[in-house]
Amino acid sequence: MEKRQTTRKRTSRSTVTIAGIQGEAAFVLEASLRGDRVIVERWGTAAIDANAAKAGGGSEDGRGPAIARALAEAGIRSKSVVVCLPARTVVVKRVQLPPAAPDQIPQLVRFEAQRYLPLPLEQLVTGYLPVEAEPRSQGGTREKGTEVLLAITRRDDLVRLSASLVGAGLQIEGCGVDALALADDYARSLTDDVAKSNGHASLVVSSDSQGLHAQILHGTRLLSTRYLPADEGDWGPDLKRTLTGYALEHQAVPIAEAIAQGDVDEHLLARAAGLPVRYLSGTGEVGFPPGFPAPYQPLASLARQWLSPSRYGVRLAPEDWQTGNRSSGRTGALLAVAASVAVLGLLVVTQLDRQKQARAESASASRLIRMVRSDRKQLARLKAERDLLADRYRLVGAGAGSAGLRETGPQSSLELLRRVGSRTPEGVWLTQVAYRRGEPLQILGTTRNSAAVTTFIRGLERMPGCERVELGYLRSATVQDTEVTQFRVDCVLEGKPRETTMAREDTRRTSQ
């Protein structure tokens, strides 16, 4: 309720005092709202006392007294000022927040600020303003949530400035950003047709003593904003890189012209940007007295932004950093803690879900690894058994030759074993070969590919001396956690097998 009253009071006010620091001087002006126009009534400047700054222990300590002297010399009696912050001290970003309740947006903004100014939350001051969402291209989807224009600065800087002003008998009513105020100047200068245009974008630049602030607007929609510090007085390379990055991200909205504001070298801007340059003085909506100096333009633009509706009026409220005003701090702190707990709760739940999913994926990966290892062991074991059977086959063949076994014809036992082995396809392991005279040859084996059994049977059917082949069984089994197929094949031989010399000797020995 207190914030709503403050907003209504600001909207209905008619006079504001703006103060700013540029280089080693303080600038102030007083402006009034008359109808739809903002008129600059008084303005003045004063140098910052370097000796007083050194005595205070820092160059910032002389800012408050300098602003007070500038107000006195200009005849401005107000003791409450709005500070125009230079763009180099503020990070300005256009960000997309996740879906959230309206009372959670301030806390989300604070957490989002840490992405662009990586400091603890208590060391940051933020201001934000909901803006019109950028339309998506055909076939694209628009993300749910709130799109805001976010301004971030260091709390310590504002605390020192506030202490310096309080020491000079002044207080801060609030803070604005000079570059965003100048962007409002450009947006106000557009006609309705241009403002609603979907064609080209414009590069709007303003400068100070230490660099250049480059903003890209499509009609009245702010697409990009960035401060470019001057490297040995030259900001051209950084500007070229910025424009290249924009061209890659926004290929459908090319930049048609550059708009120069304030003290900008138009020739240097045209050479660095490669664009036609048009100068915008900002005098169309603000009443400037004769001889009004150019360095006051950002202050006048902020005065108009403060007194009348604006598109980019991001404000940094003094209650966010002033240490003297603690009467309403406890309630605000409790609300902030509650909002923080709610947001942190959402983050914790999300993180727990991610960890649960990661554990499930890790367990699945572990099972797959164990299965692969088991398959490799089983394959090694089967290969070893195959090699052992091959060795035994060779030993049996050598023993039969040395014993002088005289076996002839296709029904020879060793010949059958050799022929069966030669027709065993790859991936099939024979575990037992049984043969009794007058009965079919029984072959037992194992394979991991059931189709290989069919290939094996067809090979046996073409084997000389084989009358027919019958499949005894084909079944699945699990051997050491490995799925295999076990089979039995019966091979009916042609005619009766001949007796070997060893068999006849066994018969004669039995009869004796």
XYZ file of C-alpha atoms in Angstrom:
512
model
C 0.000 0.000 0.000
C 2.856 2.363 0.791
C 4.451 1.813 -2.644
C 1.178 2.599 -4.442
C 0.893 5.938 -2.627
C 4.480 6.771 -3.564
C 3.833 5.985 -7.248
C 0.713 8.154 -7.317
C 2.569 11.041 -5.721
C 5.379 10.839 -8.296
C 2.959 10.699 -11.206
C 1.063 13.810 -10.069
C 4.081 15.977 -9.182
C 5.046 18.936 -11.371
C 8.651 19.760 -10.379
C 11.804 17.712 -10.001
C 15.471 18.412 -9.272
C 18.038 16.301 -11.122
C 21.711 15.978 -10.161
C 24.530 14.205 -11.970
C 28.302 13.787 -11.931
C 30.285 14.090 -15.153
C 34.046 13.947 -14.864
C 35.197 16.284 -12.068
C 32.051 18.440 -11.993
C 28.522 18.229 -10.612
C 25.562 19.307 -12.752
C 22.054 20.130 -11.481
C 18.829 21.384 -13.010
C 15.253 22.008 -11.965
C 12.432 21.204 -14.404
C 8.661 21.661 -14.281
C 5.784 19.978 -16.077
C 3.508 22.450 -17.873
C 0.754 20.670 -19.680
C 2.461 18.034 -21.859
C 5.843 19.795 -21.941
C 8.733 19.718 -19.496
C 10.396 23.109 -19.041
C 13.908 23.529 -17.605
C 13.658 26.341 -15.052
C 17.153 26.556 -13.589
C 20.477 24.801 -13.971
C 23.990 25.078 -12.605
C 27.341 23.348 -12.172
C 30.163 23.230 -9.636
C 33.579 21.605 -9.601
C 34.307 18.812 -7.139
C 36.812 20.020 -4.543
C 39.804 17.712 -4.917
C 41.289 18.836 -1.568
C 38.068 18.036 0.277
C 37.949 14.664 -1.444
C 41.510 13.841 -0.340
C 40.747 14.950 3.218
C 37.680 12.700 3.236
C 39.753 9.746 2.130
C 38.307 9.242 -1.374
C 37.456 11.021 -4.595
C 33.707 10.379 -4.124
C 33.465 12.290 -0.840
C 33.402 15.663 -2.600
C 30.337 14.922 -4.713
C 27.720 15.879 -2.117
C 29.223 19.329 -1.342
C 29.699 20.003 -5.065
C 26.016 19.226 -5.785
C 24.977 21.468 -2.866
C 27.082 24.368 -4.235
C 25.650 23.867 -7.727
C 22.108 24.004 -6.319
C 22.877 27.194 -4.373
C 24.483 28.932 -7.364
C 21.514 28.000 -9.579
C 19.012 29.293 -7.009
C 17.394 25.885 -6.541
C 16.008 25.518 -3.012
C 15.009 21.881 -3.134
C 16.930 19.601 -0.777
C 15.697 16.408 -2.455
C 17.359 15.349 -5.702
C 17.004 12.599 -8.275
C 20.441 11.263 -9.211
C 21.205 10.659 -12.896
C 23.502 7.618 -12.861
C 25.988 7.310 -15.749
C 25.588 4.216 -17.902
C 29.111 3.019 -17.106
C 28.108 2.392 -13.454
C 24.894 0.483 -14.252
C 24.377 -2.834 -16.011
C 21.222 -2.668 -18.144
C 19.778 -5.894 -19.548
C 16.537 -7.063 -21.119
C 15.743 -10.445 -19.541
C 13.010 -13.088 -19.609
C 11.880 -14.216 -16.146
C 10.246 -17.621 -15.536
C 6.504 -17.772 -14.798
C 5.856 -16.554 -11.255
C 3.332 -14.719 -9.098
C 3.609 -10.880 -9.159
C 4.875 -10.742 -5.566
C 7.738 -13.118 -6.482
C 9.045 -11.055 -9.404
C 11.201 -8.665 -7.269
C 12.996 -11.630 -5.718
C 13.461 -13.305 -9.113
C 14.896 -10.023 -10.393
C 17.455 -9.985 -7.587
C 18.568 -13.542 -8.318
C 18.690 -12.770 -12.055
C 20.905 -9.756 -11.333
C 23.682 -12.043 -10.075
C 24.079 -13.462 -13.599
C 25.219 -10.089 -14.928
C 26.931 -8.625 -11.851
C 28.322 -11.622 -9.910
C 28.181 -10.263 -6.359
C 26.258 -11.356 -3.240
C 22.623 -10.250 -3.230
C 23.154 -7.877 -0.325
C 25.741 -5.981 -2.385
C 23.397 -5.318 -5.331
C 20.724 -2.702 -5.982
C 18.250 -3.447 -8.750
C 15.418 -1.732 -10.533
C 13.173 -3.224 -13.180
C 10.338 -2.346 -15.515
C 8.064 -4.821 -17.379
C 8.366 -4.259 -21.135
C 6.567 -5.415 -24.225
C 7.665 -8.912 -25.200
C 9.532 -9.300 -28.461
C 7.328 -11.044 -31.066
C 8.509 -14.422 -32.330
C 9.044 -15.244 -35.992
C 6.519 -17.348 -37.888
C 6.461 -20.895 -36.586
C 8.242 -19.831 -33.374
C 6.874 -20.087 -29.851
C 6.805 -17.426 -27.191
C 8.130 -18.385 -23.796
C 5.815 -17.938 -20.838
C 6.876 -15.470 -18.190
C 7.556 -11.778 -17.778
C 10.035 -9.801 -19.860
C 11.619 -6.924 -17.928
C 14.196 -4.213 -18.423
C 16.654 -4.696 -15.591
C 19.114 -2.152 -14.120
C 21.812 -3.364 -11.684
C 24.453 -1.424 -9.764
C 26.642 -1.838 -6.694
C 25.110 -0.956 -3.349
C 28.397 0.396 -1.959
C 28.528 3.084 -4.670
C 25.049 4.343 -3.831
C 25.689 4.165 -0.071
C 28.789 6.372 -0.417
C 26.938 8.838 -2.650
C 23.975 8.944 -0.244
C 26.277 9.527 2.741
C 28.027 12.345 0.870
C 24.692 14.014 0.049
C 23.365 13.596 3.600
C 26.542 15.233 4.878
C 25.797 18.204 2.598
C 22.203 18.510 3.867
C 20.593 16.743 0.889
C 18.756 13.477 0.342
C 18.226 11.168 -2.645
C 14.688 10.843 -3.914
C 15.639 8.128 -6.358
C 17.966 7.214 -9.230
C 17.600 6.873 -12.981
C 19.942 5.878 -15.810
C 21.050 8.515 -18.319
C 21.150 6.153 -21.320
C 17.584 4.920 -20.734
C 16.369 8.518 -20.425
C 17.990 9.312 -23.783
C 16.360 6.186 -25.268
C 13.023 7.661 -24.192
C 13.945 10.838 -26.112
C 14.401 8.806 -29.275
C 11.167 6.812 -28.741
C 9.197 10.056 -28.264
C 10.652 11.498 -31.471
C 9.196 8.702 -33.620
C 5.907 9.086 -35.441
C 3.195 6.505 -34.921
C 3.874 4.938 -38.327
C 7.567 4.480 -37.593
C 6.929 3.322 -34.020
C 4.679 0.519 -35.272
C 7.003 -0.400 -38.117
C 8.263 -3.966 -38.442
C 11.116 -3.046 -40.758
C 14.565 -1.835 -39.812
C 16.081 -1.047 -36.415
C 18.120 1.965 -35.289
C 21.391 2.223 -33.375
C 21.025 4.949 -30.710
C 24.295 6.056 -29.102
C 25.259 8.538 -26.402
C 28.693 9.147 -24.960
C 30.412 10.376 -21.831
C 33.999 11.066 -20.938
C 34.854 7.358 -20.576
C 32.957 5.534 -23.291
C 29.867 5.031 -25.410
C 26.449 3.598 -24.624
C 24.975 1.757 -27.621
C 21.282 0.866 -27.733
C 19.406 -0.850 -30.558
C 15.692 -0.138 -30.945
C 13.188 -1.656 -33.343
C 10.560 1.069 -33.486
C 10.042 1.811 -29.789
C 11.113 -1.676 -28.675
C 14.499 -1.791 -26.975
C 16.284 -4.938 -28.246
C 19.823 -4.478 -26.958
C 21.740 -2.124 -24.691
C 25.454 -2.140 -23.884
C 28.065 0.255 -22.500
C 31.370 0.279 -24.423
C 34.349 1.677 -22.499
C 36.788 3.659 -24.601
C 40.078 1.782 -24.963
C 42.639 4.591 -25.192
C 39.865 6.874 -26.417
C 38.613 4.473 -29.149
C 35.351 2.561 -28.750
C 35.139 1.656 -32.463
C 36.318 -2.027 -32.259
C 33.887 -2.830 -29.437
C 31.039 -1.221 -31.375
C 31.816 -3.322 -34.458
C 31.801 -6.527 -32.378
C 28.497 -5.512 -30.781
C 26.877 -4.903 -34.173
C 28.213 -8.223 -35.500
C 26.712 -10.100 -32.548
C 23.387 -8.329 -33.030
C 23.340 -9.169 -36.753
C 23.799 -12.865 -35.981
C 21.033 -12.886 -33.354
C 18.504 -10.653 -35.171
C 18.969 -11.412 -38.857
C 15.374 -10.458 -39.688
C 15.722 -6.931 -38.245
C 18.787 -5.198 -39.782
C 19.989 -1.789 -38.565
C 19.228 1.045 -41.006
C 20.756 4.123 -39.317
C 22.660 5.412 -36.312
C 21.174 8.096 -34.027
C 23.726 10.286 -32.236
C 22.799 11.974 -28.940
C 24.785 14.347 -26.785
C 28.500 14.844 -27.389
C 29.110 12.090 -29.988
C 31.604 12.348 -32.850
C 29.306 11.717 -35.830
C 32.169 11.027 -38.268
C 33.789 8.486 -35.946
C 30.394 6.848 -35.360
C 29.689 6.599 -39.111
C 33.127 5.078 -39.776
C 32.876 2.516 -36.942
C 29.247 1.489 -37.524
C 29.208 1.744 -41.323
C 25.778 3.400 -41.131
C 24.322 6.808 -41.996
C 24.238 9.020 -38.892
C 21.465 11.353 -37.786
C 21.848 13.681 -34.795
C 19.010 13.910 -32.249
C 19.154 16.945 -29.965
C 16.154 16.050 -27.827
C 14.805 19.624 -27.881
C 11.448 18.674 -29.377
C 9.752 17.703 -26.080
C 11.793 19.612 -23.470
C 11.766 23.390 -23.267
C 15.446 24.440 -23.235
C 16.252 28.064 -22.363
C 18.602 29.946 -24.710
C 22.228 28.888 -24.313
C 21.376 25.610 -22.604
C 24.624 23.534 -22.556
C 24.725 20.065 -24.131
C 26.031 18.224 -20.988
C 22.668 18.898 -19.332
C 20.709 16.929 -21.937
C 20.781 13.577 -20.034
C 19.569 15.395 -16.892
C 16.749 17.084 -18.814
C 15.771 13.765 -20.398
C 15.658 12.127 -16.954
C 13.495 15.023 -15.666
C 10.981 14.390 -18.452
C 11.144 10.659 -17.746
C 10.484 11.320 -14.054
C 7.573 13.731 -14.545
C 5.687 12.118 -17.439
C 4.901 8.553 -18.597
C 7.853 6.850 -20.269
C 8.784 3.524 -21.833
C 12.126 2.957 -20.139
C 11.716 4.691 -16.790
C 13.613 2.177 -14.667
C 13.964 3.621 -11.169
C 16.194 2.547 -8.306
C 14.327 3.289 -5.083
C 16.338 4.829 -2.212
C 14.874 2.456 0.398
C 16.912 -0.296 -1.256
C 20.219 1.146 -0.045
C 19.853 4.073 2.382
C 20.939 3.069 5.871
C 19.161 5.850 7.768
C 15.576 4.865 6.838
C 14.861 1.712 8.853
C 11.361 2.398 10.176
C 9.717 0.237 7.514
C 12.713 -1.991 7.039
C 11.549 -4.811 9.311
C 8.320 -5.442 7.440
C 10.131 -5.229 4.116
C 12.825 -7.554 5.388
C 10.239 -10.120 6.542
C 8.480 -9.962 3.174
C 11.815 -10.304 1.405
C 12.731 -13.312 3.553
C 9.353 -14.929 2.855
C 9.737 -14.349 -0.882
C 13.299 -15.670 -0.723
C 12.143 -18.826 1.067
C 9.415 -19.376 -1.536
C 11.808 -18.925 -4.425
C 14.464 -21.071 -2.780
C 11.807 -23.736 -2.177
C 11.040 -23.819 -5.890
C 14.733 -24.018 -6.672
C 15.266 -26.838 -4.144
C 12.364 -28.885 -5.544
C 13.700 -28.426 -9.058
C 17.209 -29.404 -7.956
C 15.912 -32.514 -6.139
C 14.037 -33.617 -9.267
C 17.206 -33.166 -11.305
C 19.247 -35.163 -8.783
C 16.642 -37.969 -8.754
C 16.686 -38.144 -12.533
C 20.493 -38.124 -12.524
C 20.591 -41.006 -10.019
C 18.142 -43.034 -12.135
C 20.231 -42.446 -15.245
C 23.395 -43.374 -13.343
C 21.820 -46.616 -12.086
C 20.700 -47.503 -15.609
C 24.188 -46.817 -16.931
C 25.690 -49.022 -14.203
C 23.363 -51.889 -15.136
C 24.333 -51.593 -18.772
C 28.025 -51.622 -17.841
C 27.535 -54.771 -15.744
C 25.651 -56.470 -18.570
C 28.415 -55.619 -21.041
C 31.047 -56.969 -18.668
C 29.027 -60.183 -18.127
C 28.573 -60.627 -21.873
C 32.290 -60.229 -22.397
C 33.059 -62.857 -19.722
C 30.519 -65.261 -21.202
C 31.938 -64.727 -24.677
C 35.462 -65.366 -23.395
C 34.295 -68.549 -21.634
C 32.562 -69.832 -24.767
C 35.614 -69.072 -26.870
C 37.757 -70.986 -24.389
C 35.414 -73.992 -24.583
C 35.493 -73.838 -28.374
C 39.292 -73.801 -28.370
C 39.324 -76.719 -25.924
C 37.034 -78.769 -28.150
C 39.179 -77.932 -31.169
C 42.283 -79.134 -29.304
C 40.546 -82.349 -28.298
C 39.455 -82.907 -31.870
C 43.014 -82.538 -33.075
C 44.316 -84.886 -30.335
C 41.698 -87.524 -31.203
C 42.641 -87.284 -34.875
C 46.367 -87.676 -34.067
C 45.741 -90.643 -31.707
C 43.665 -92.472 -34.275
C 46.406 -92.135 -36.864
C 49.119 -93.430 -34.522
C 47.047 -96.387 -33.396
C 46.640 -97.501 -36.944
C 42.836 -97.445 -36.817
C 41.624 -98.479 -40.210
C 38.273 -96.781 -40.642
C 36.824 -96.467 -44.108
C 33.619 -95.157 -45.603
C 31.477 -92.146 -44.761
C 30.302 -93.602 -41.458
C 33.762 -93.438 -39.755
C 33.362 -91.863 -36.301
C 36.339 -89.514 -36.657
C 35.275 -88.608 -40.175
C 31.791 -87.772 -38.925
C 33.230 -85.635 -36.155
C 35.431 -83.809 -38.618
C 32.607 -83.201 -41.023
C 30.274 -81.948 -38.307
C 32.959 -79.601 -36.999
C 33.640 -78.193 -40.468
C 29.955 -77.322 -40.898
C 29.558 -75.558 -37.565
C 28.968 -71.834 -38.306
C 30.570 -68.991 -36.346
C 28.697 -68.173 -33.152
C 27.610 -71.815 -32.550
C 29.367 -73.822 -29.848
C 28.971 -77.632 -29.724
C 28.784 -78.871 -26.152
C 28.241 -82.639 -26.837
C 28.337 -85.037 -29.780
C 26.880 -88.534 -29.021
C 26.849 -91.434 -31.425
C 25.727 -95.028 -30.916
C 25.749 -97.620 -33.610
C 22.380 -97.918 -35.306
C 21.107 -94.644 -33.775
C 21.084 -91.055 -35.073
C 24.019 -88.831 -34.375
C 22.986 -86.457 -31.531
C 24.547 -82.991 -31.493
C 24.024 -80.585 -28.548
C 25.098 -76.975 -28.713
C 24.651 -73.372 -27.567
C 24.367 -70.102 -29.461
C 23.321 -66.496 -28.822
C 21.743 -66.259 -32.299
C 18.906 -68.741 -32.897
C 19.119 -68.117 -36.652
C 22.559 -69.752 -36.633
C 20.903 -73.098 -35.730
C 19.029 -73.064 -39.033
C 22.302 -72.417 -40.866
C 23.901 -75.321 -38.987
C 21.045 -77.724 -39.902
C 21.257 -76.779 -43.582
C 24.995 -77.439 -43.507
C 24.446 -80.912 -41.988
C 21.833 -81.749 -44.625
C 24.481 -81.246 -47.305
C 27.010 -83.420 -45.444
C 27.854 -86.681 -47.293
C 26.403 -89.760 -45.596
C 23.581 -87.852 -43.900
C 20.116 -89.096 -44.795
C 18.122 -86.424 -42.941
C 18.440 -83.931 -40.080
C 15.829 -83.447 -37.341
C 15.672 -80.693 -34.746
C 15.319 -82.247 -31.330
C 14.610 -79.047 -29.359
C 15.357 -75.325 -29.343
C 14.990 -73.492 -26.037
C 16.150 -70.339 -24.292
C 18.295 -70.403 -21.190
C 20.282 -68.084 -18.956
C 23.946 -68.851 -18.364
C 25.740 -66.541 -15.917
C 23.190 -63.727 -16.457
C 23.479 -64.137 -20.264
C 20.525 -65.081 -22.489
C 21.504 -68.008 -24.795
C 19.720 -70.582 -26.985
C 20.351 -74.312 -26.406
C 19.531 -76.851 -29.104
C 19.744 -80.537 -30.028
C 20.012 -81.817 -33.576
C 19.576 -85.510 -34.600
C 21.382 -86.537 -37.795
C 20.138 -89.837 -39.299
C 22.971 -91.521 -41.174
C 22.692 -93.625 -44.297
C 23.013 -97.435 -43.857
C 24.793 -99.071 -40.916
C 28.181 -98.000 -39.670
C 31.095 -100.342 -40.217
C 32.891 -101.911 -37.313
C 36.341 -100.609 -36.646
C 39.332 -102.831 -35.920
C 39.216 -101.713 -32.279
C 35.504 -102.703 -32.053
C 36.230 -106.198 -33.412
C 39.057 -106.665 -30.921
C 36.729 -105.588 -28.083
C 34.120 -108.156 -29.249
C 36.697 -110.975 -29.486
C 38.089 -110.109 -26.056
C 34.589 -110.207 -24.561
C 33.769 -113.636 -26.035
C 36.972 -115.178 -24.612
